[in-house]
PDB file of C-alpha atoms and ligand atoms in Angstrom:
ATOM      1  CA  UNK B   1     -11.106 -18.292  -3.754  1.00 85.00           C
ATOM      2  CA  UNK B   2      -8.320 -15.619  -2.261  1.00 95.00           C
ATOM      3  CA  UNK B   3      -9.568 -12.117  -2.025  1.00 98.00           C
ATOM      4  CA  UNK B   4      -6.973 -11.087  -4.058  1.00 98.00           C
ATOM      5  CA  UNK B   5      -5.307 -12.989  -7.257  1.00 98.00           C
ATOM      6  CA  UNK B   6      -2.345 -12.200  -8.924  1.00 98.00           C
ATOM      7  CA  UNK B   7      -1.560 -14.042 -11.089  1.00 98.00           C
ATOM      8  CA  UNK B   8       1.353 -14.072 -14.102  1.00 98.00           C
ATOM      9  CA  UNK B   9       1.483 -10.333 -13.858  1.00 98.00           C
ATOM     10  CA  UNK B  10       4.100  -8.637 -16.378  1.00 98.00           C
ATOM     11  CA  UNK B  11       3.946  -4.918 -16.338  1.00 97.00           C
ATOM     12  CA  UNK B  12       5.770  -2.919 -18.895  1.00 95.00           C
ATOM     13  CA  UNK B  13       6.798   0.940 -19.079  1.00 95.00           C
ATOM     14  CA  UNK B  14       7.310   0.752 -23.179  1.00 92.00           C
ATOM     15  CA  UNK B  15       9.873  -1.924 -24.018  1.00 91.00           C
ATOM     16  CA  UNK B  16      10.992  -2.290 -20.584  1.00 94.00           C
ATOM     17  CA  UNK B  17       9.514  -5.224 -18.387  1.00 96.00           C
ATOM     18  CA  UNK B  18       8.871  -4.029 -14.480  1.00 98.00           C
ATOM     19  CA  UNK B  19       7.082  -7.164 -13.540  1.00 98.00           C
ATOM     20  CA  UNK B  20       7.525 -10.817 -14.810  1.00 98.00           C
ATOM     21  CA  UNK B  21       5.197 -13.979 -13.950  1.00 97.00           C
ATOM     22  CA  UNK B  22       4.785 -12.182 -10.479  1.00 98.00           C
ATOM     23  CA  UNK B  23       2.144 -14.444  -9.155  1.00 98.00           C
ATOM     24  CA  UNK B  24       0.218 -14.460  -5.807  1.00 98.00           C
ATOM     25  CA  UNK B  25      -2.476 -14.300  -2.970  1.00 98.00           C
ATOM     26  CA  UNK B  26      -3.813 -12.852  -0.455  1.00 98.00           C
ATOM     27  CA  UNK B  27      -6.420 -14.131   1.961  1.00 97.00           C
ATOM     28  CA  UNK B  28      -9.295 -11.911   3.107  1.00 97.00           C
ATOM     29  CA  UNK B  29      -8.651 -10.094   6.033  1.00 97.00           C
ATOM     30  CA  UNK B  30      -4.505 -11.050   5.820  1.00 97.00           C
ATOM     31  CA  UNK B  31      -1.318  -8.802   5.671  1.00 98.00           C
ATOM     32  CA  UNK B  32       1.194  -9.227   3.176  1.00 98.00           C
ATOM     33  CA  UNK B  33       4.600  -7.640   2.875  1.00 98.00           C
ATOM     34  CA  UNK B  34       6.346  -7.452  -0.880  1.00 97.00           C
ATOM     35  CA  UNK B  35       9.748  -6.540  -0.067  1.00 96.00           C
ATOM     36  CA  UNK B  36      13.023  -6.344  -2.131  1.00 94.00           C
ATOM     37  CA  UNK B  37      15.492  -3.114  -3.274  1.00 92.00           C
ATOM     38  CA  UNK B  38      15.588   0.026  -4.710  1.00 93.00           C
ATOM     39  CA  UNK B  39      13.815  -0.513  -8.299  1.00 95.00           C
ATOM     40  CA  UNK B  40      12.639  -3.635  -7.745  1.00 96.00           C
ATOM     41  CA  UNK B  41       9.202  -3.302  -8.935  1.00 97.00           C
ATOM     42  CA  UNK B  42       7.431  -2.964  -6.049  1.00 97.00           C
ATOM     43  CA  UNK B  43       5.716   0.547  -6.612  1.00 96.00           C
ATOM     44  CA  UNK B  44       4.895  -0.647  -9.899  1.00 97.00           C
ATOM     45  CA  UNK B  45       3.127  -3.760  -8.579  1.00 98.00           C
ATOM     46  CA  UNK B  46       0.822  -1.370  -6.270  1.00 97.00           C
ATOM     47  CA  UNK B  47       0.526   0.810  -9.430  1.00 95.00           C
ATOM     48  CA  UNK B  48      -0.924  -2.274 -11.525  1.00 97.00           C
ATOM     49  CA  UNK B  49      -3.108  -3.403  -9.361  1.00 97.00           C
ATOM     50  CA  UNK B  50      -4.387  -0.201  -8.600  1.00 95.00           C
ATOM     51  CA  UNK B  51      -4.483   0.092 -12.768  1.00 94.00           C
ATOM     52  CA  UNK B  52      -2.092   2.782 -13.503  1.00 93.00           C
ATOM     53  CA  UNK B  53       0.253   0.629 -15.543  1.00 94.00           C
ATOM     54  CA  UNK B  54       0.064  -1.470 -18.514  1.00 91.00           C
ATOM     55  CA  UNK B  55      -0.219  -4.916 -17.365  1.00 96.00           C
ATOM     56  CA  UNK B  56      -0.549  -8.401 -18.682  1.00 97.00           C
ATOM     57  CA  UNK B  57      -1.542 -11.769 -16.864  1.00 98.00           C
ATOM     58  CA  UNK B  58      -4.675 -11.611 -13.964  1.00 98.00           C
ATOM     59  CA  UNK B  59      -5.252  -9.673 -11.346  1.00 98.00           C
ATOM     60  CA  UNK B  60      -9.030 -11.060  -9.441  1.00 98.00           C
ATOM     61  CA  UNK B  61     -10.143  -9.330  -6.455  1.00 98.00           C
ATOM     62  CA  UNK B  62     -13.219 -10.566  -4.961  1.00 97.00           C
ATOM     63  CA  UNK B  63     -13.999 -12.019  -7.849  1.00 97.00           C
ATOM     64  CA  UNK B  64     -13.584  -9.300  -9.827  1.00 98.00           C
ATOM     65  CA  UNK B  65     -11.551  -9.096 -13.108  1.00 97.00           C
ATOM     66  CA  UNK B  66      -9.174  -6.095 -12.812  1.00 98.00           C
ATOM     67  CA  UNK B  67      -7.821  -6.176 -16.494  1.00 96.00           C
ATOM     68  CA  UNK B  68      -8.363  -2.735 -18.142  1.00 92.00           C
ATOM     69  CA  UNK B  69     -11.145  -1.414 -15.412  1.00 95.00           C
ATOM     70  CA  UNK B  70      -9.890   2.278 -14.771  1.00 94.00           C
ATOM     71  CA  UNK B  71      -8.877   3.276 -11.447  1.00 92.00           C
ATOM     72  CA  UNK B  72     -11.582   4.827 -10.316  1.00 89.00           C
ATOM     73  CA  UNK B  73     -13.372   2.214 -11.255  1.00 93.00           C
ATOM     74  CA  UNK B  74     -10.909  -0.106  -9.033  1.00 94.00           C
ATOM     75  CA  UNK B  75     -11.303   2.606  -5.577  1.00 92.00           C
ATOM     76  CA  UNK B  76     -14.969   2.045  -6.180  1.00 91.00           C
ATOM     77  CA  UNK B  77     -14.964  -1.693  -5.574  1.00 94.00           C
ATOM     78  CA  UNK B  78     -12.798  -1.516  -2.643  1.00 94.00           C
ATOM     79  CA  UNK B  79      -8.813  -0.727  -3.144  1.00 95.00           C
ATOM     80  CA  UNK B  80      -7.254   1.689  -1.091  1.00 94.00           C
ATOM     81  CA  UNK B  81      -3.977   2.638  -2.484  1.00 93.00           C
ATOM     82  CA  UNK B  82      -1.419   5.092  -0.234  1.00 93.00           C
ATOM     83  CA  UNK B  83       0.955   5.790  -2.594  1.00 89.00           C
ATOM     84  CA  UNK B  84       5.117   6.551  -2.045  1.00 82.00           C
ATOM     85  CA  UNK B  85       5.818   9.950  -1.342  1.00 71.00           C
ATOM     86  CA  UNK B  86       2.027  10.479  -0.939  1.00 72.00           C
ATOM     87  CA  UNK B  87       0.570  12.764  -4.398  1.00 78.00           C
ATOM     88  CA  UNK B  88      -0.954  14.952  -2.265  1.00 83.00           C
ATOM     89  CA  UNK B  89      -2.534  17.721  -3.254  1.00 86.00           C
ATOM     90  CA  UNK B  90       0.110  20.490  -1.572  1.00 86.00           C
ATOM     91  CA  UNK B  91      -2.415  23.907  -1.747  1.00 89.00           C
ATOM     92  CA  UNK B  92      -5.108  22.440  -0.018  1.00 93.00           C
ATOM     93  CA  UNK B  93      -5.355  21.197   3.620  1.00 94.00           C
ATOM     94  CA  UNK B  94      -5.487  18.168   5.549  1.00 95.00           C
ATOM     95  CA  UNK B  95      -9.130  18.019   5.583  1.00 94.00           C
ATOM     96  CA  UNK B  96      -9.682  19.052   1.916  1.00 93.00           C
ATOM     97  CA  UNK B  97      -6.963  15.821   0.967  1.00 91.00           C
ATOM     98  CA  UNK B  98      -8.884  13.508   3.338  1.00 93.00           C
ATOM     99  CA  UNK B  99     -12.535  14.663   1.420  1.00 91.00           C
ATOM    100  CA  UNK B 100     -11.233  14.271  -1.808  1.00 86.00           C
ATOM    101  CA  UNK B 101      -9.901  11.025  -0.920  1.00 81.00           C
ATOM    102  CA  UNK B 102     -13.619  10.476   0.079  1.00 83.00           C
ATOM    103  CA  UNK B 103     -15.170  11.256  -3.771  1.00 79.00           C
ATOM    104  CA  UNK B 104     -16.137   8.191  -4.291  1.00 77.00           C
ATOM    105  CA  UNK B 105     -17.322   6.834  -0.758  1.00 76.00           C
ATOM    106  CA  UNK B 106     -20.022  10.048   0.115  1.00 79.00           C
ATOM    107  CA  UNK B 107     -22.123   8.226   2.302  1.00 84.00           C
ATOM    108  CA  UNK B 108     -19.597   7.664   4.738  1.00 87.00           C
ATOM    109  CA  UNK B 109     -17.861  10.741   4.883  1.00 92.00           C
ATOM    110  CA  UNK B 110     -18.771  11.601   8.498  1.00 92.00           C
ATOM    111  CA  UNK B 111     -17.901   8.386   9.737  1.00 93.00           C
ATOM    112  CA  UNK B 112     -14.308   7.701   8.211  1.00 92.00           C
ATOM    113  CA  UNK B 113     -13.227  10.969   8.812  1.00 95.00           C
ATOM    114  CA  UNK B 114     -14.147  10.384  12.105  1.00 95.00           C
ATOM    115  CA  UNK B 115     -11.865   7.184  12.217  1.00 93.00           C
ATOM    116  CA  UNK B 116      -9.223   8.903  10.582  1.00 94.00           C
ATOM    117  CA  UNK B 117      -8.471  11.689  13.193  1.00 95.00           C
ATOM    118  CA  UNK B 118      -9.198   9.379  15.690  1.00 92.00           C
ATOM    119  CA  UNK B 119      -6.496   6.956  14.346  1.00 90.00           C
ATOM    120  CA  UNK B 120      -3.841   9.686  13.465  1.00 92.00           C
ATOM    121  CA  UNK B 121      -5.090  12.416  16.267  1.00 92.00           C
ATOM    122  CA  UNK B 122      -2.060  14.491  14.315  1.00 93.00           C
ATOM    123  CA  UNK B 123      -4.149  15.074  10.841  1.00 95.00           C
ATOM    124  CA  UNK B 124      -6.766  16.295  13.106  1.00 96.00           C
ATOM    125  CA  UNK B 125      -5.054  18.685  14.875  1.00 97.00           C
ATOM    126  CA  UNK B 126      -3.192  19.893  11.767  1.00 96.00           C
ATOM    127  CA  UNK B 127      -6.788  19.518   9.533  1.00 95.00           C
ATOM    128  CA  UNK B 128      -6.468  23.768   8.408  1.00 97.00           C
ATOM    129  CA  UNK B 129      -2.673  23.249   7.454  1.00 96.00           C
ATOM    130  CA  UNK B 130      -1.536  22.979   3.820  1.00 95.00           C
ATOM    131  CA  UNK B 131      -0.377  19.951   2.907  1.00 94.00           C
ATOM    132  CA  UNK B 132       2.585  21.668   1.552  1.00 92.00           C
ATOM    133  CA  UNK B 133       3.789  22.697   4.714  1.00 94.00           C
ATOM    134  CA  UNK B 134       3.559  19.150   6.818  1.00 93.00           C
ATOM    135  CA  UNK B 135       6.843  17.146   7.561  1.00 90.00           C
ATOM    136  CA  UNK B 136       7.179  14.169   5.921  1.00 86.00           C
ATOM    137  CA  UNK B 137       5.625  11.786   8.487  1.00 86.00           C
ATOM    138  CA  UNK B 138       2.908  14.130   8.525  1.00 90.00           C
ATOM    139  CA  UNK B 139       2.490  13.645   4.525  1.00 91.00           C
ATOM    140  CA  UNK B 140       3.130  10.073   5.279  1.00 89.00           C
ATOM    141  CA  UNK B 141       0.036  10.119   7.527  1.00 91.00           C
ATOM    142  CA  UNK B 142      -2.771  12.183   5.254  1.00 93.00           C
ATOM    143  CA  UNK B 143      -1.592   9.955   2.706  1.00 93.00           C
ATOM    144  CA  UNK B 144      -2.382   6.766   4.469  1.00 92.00           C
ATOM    145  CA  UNK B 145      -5.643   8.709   5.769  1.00 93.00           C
ATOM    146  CA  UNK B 146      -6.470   9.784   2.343  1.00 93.00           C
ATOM    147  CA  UNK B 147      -6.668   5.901   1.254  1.00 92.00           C
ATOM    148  CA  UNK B 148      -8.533   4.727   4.537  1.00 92.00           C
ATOM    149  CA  UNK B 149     -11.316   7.639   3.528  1.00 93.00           C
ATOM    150  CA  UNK B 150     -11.790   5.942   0.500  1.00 91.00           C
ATOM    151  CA  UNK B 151     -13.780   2.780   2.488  1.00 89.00           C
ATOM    152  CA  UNK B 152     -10.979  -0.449   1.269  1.00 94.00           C
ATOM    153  CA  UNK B 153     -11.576  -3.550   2.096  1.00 96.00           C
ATOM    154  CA  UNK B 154      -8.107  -3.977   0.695  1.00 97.00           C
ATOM    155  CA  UNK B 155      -5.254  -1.235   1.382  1.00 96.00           C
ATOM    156  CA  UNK B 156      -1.997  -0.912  -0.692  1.00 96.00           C
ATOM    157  CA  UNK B 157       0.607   0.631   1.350  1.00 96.00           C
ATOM    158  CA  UNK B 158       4.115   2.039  -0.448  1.00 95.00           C
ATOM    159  CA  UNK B 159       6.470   1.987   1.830  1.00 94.00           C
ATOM    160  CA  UNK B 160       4.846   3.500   4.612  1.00 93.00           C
ATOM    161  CA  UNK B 161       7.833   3.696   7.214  1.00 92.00           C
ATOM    162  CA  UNK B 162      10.075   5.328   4.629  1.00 90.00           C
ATOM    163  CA  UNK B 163      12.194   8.117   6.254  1.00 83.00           C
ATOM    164  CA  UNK B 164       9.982   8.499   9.368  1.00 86.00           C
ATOM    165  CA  UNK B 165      11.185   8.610  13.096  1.00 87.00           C
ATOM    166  CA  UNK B 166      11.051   5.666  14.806  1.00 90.00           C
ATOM    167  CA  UNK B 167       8.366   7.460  17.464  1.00 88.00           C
ATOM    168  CA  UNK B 168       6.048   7.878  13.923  1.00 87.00           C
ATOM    169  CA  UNK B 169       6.485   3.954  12.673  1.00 91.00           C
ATOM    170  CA  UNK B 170       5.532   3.188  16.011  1.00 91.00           C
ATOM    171  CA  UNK B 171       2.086   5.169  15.622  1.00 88.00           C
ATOM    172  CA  UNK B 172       2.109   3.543  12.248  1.00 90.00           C
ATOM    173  CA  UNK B 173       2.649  -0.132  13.494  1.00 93.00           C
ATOM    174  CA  UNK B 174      -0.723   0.810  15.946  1.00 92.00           C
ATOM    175  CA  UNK B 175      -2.702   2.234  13.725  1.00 91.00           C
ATOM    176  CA  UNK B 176      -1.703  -1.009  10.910  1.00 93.00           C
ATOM    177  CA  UNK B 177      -2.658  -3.070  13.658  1.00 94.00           C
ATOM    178  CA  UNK B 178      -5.918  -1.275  14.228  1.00 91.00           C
ATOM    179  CA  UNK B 179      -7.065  -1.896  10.915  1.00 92.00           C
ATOM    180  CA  UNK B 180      -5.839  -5.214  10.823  1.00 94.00           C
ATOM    181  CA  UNK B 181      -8.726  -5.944  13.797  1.00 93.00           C
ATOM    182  CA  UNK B 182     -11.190  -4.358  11.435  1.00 91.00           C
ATOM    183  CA  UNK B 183     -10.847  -7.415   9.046  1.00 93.00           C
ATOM    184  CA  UNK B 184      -8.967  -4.806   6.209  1.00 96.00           C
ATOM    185  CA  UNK B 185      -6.712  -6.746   4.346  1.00 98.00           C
ATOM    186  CA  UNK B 186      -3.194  -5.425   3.614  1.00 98.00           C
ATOM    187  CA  UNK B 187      -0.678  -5.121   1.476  1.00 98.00           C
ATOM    188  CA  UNK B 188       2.359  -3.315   1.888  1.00 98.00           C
ATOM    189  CA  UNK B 189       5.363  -2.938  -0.018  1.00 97.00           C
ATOM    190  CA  UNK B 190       8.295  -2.031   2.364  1.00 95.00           C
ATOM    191  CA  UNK B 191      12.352  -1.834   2.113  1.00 92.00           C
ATOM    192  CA  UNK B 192      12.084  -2.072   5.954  1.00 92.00           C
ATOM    193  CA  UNK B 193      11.877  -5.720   6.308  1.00 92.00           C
ATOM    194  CA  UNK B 194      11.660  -5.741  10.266  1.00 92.00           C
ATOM    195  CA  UNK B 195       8.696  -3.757  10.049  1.00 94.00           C
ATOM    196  CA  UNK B 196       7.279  -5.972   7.235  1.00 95.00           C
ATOM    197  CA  UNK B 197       7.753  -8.995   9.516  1.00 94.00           C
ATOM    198  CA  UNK B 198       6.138  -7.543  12.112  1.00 95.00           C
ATOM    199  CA  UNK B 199       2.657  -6.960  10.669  1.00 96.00           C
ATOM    200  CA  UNK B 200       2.290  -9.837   7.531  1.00 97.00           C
ATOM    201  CA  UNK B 201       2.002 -13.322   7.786  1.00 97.00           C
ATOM    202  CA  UNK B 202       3.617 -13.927   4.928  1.00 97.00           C
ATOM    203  CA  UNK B 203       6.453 -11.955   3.040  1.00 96.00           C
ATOM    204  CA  UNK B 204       7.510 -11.973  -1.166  1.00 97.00           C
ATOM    205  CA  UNK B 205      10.825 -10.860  -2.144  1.00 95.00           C
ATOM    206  CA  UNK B 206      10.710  -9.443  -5.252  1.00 96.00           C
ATOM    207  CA  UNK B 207      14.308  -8.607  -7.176  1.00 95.00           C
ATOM    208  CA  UNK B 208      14.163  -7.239 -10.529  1.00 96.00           C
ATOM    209  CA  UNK B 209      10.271  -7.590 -11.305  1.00 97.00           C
ATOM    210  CA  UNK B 210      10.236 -11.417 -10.342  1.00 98.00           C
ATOM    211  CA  UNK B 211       9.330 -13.004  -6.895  1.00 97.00           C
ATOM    212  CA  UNK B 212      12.042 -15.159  -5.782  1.00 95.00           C
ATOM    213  CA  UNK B 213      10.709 -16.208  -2.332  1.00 94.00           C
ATOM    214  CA  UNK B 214       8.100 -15.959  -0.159  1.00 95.00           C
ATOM    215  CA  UNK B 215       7.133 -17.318   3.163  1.00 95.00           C
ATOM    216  CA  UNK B 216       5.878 -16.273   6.656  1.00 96.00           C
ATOM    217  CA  UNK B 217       8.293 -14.446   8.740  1.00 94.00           C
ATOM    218  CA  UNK B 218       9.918 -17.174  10.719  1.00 92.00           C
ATOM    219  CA  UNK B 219      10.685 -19.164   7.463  1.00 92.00           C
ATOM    220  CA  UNK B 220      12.251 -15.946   5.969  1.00 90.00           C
ATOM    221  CA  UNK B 221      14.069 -15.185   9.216  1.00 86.00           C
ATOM    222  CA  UNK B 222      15.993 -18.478   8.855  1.00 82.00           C
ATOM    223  CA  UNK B 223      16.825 -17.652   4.696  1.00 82.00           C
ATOM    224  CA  UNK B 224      20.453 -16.862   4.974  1.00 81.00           C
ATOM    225  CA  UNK B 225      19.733 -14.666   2.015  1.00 79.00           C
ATOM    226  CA  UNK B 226      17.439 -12.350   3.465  1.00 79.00           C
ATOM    227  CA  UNK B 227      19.675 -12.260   6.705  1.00 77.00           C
ATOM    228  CA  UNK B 228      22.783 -11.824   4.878  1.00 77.00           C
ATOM    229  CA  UNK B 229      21.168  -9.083   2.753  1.00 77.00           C
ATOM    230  CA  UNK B 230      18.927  -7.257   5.186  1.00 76.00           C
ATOM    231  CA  UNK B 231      20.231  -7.839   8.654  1.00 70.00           C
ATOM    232  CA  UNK B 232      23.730  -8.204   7.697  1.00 66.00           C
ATOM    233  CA  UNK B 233      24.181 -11.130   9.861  1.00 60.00           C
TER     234      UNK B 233
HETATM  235  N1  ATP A 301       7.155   5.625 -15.220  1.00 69.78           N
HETATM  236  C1  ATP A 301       8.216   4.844 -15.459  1.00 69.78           C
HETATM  237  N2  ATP A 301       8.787   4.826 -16.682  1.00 69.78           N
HETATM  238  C2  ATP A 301       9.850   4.038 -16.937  1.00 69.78           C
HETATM  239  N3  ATP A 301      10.412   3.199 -16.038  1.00 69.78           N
HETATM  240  C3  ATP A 301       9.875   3.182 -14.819  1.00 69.78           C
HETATM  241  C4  ATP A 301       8.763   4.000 -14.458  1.00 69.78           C
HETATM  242  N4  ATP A 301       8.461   3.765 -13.161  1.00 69.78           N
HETATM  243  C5  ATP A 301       9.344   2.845 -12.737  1.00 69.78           C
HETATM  244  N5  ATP A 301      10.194   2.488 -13.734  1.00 69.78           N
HETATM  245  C6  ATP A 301      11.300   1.497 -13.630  1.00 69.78           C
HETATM  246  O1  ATP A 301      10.722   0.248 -13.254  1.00 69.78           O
HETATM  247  C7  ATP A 301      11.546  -0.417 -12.303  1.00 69.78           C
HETATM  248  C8  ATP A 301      10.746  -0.693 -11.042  1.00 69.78           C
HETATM  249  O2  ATP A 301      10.471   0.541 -10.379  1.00 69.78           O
HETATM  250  P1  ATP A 301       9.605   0.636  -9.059  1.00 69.78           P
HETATM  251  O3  ATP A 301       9.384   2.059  -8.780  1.00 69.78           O
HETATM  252  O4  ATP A 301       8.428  -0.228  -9.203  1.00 69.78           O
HETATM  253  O5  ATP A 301      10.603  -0.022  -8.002  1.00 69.78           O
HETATM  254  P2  ATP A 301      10.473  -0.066  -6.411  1.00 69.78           P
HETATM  255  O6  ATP A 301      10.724  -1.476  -6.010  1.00 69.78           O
HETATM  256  O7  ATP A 301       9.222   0.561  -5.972  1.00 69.78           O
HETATM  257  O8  ATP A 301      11.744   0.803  -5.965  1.00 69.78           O
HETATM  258  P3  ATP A 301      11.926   1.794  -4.693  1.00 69.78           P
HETATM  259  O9  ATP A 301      12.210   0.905  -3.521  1.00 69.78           O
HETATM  260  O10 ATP A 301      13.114   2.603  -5.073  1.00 69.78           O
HETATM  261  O11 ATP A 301      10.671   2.589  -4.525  1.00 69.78           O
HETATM  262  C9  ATP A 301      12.750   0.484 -12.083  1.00 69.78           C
HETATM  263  O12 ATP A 301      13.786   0.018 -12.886  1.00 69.78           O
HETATM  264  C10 ATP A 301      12.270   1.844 -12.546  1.00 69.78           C
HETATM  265  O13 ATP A 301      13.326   2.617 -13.038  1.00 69.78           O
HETATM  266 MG1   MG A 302       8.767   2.150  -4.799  1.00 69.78          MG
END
């Protein structure tokens, strides 16, 4: 059985359908990348299986039936979601996001943080600051820390390269790599498709709520769609 299960997932916000028959799995320990445009649906996917939208179909992770569990309930069995744009909590610190990230993993508190600042040395040095005040990489980092402090054994990662300098999605790629060795699995959703290839074994386009192809980077690579579209070659 895959870690994770998805499986004919529609999502819905009223009348409107996000997500159609999106179906598919990941492999303990793997990296996925969902990629695909602007409104695509891949926030929303994240969003459902973290179970902040109204979703039909199956979503199974470690066994586990996700349909209608809340999402704390969700963190508590292992998801790690870092959100787009973050949700940070601006009028508190760095520290103070990281330990609230941490509510519902206490015994490891001391530990994780530990791995966090050691991972993104930046958050540590910058632990008194108010959110409110960090650049955007630096938002982009508490909120990936935020998730890792919640002890996943699977992370959801929205577009975690999105308007940062290439010096930062370098530290990003390392630190993605890092917990990649740890036996994490991944999933990120990304418009940047060379990052995406460079960190999942296997990539899903989605376009307008529906996967229309998926394969590992090299048979992507050679999709004239996907080069046409993304590379512009
Ligand atoms: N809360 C909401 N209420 C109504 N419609 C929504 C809501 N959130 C998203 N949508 C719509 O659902 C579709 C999918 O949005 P989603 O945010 O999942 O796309 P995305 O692939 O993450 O796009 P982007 O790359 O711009 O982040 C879009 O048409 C969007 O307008
Ligand atoms: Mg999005």
């Amino acid at each position: 059985m895959a870690f994770l299960e998805v499986k004919d997932l529609e999502a819905y916000y009223g009348k409107a359908q996000a997500l159609k028959s999106v179906s598919f799995n990941v492999e303990k320990g793997g990296c996925i990348g969902i990629i695909g445009p602007n409104g695509a649906g891949k926030s929303t996917l994240l969003d459902s299986i973290i179970g902040l939208t109204d979703w039909r179909g199956q979503i199974i992770f470690n066994g586990v039936d996700l349909h209608r569990l809340t999402p704390r309930a969700i963190v508590k069995l292992g998801i790690g979601y870092a959100p787009e744009r973050g949700n940070l909590f601006t009028y508190m610190d760095v520290k103070d996001n990281l330990l609230v990230g941490a509510y519902l993993a206490r015994e490891k508190i001391d530990e994780n943080l530990g791995e966090v600042f050691e991972m993104l040395p930046r958050l540590e040095e910058r632990q008194k600051q108010q959110a409110e005040t960090l650049s955007g990489g630096e938002r982009q980092m508490l909120s990936l820390g935020r998730a890792f402090m919640t002890d996943p054994k699977l992370l959801l990662l929205d577009e975690p390269t999105l308007g940062l300098a290439p010096i930062v999605i370098s530290r990003i790629a390392d630190v993605l790599e890092n917990l990649k060795k740890t036996g994490i699995t991944i999933v990120i959703a990304e418009q940047n498709v060379t990052f995406t290839m460079t960190h999942a074994e296997r990539l899903y386009l989605l376009e307008r709520g529906q996967l229309t192809m998926g394969g590992t980077p090299e048979e992507l690579r050679g999709e004239e769609y996907i080069s046409k579209t993304y590379f512009g070659v």
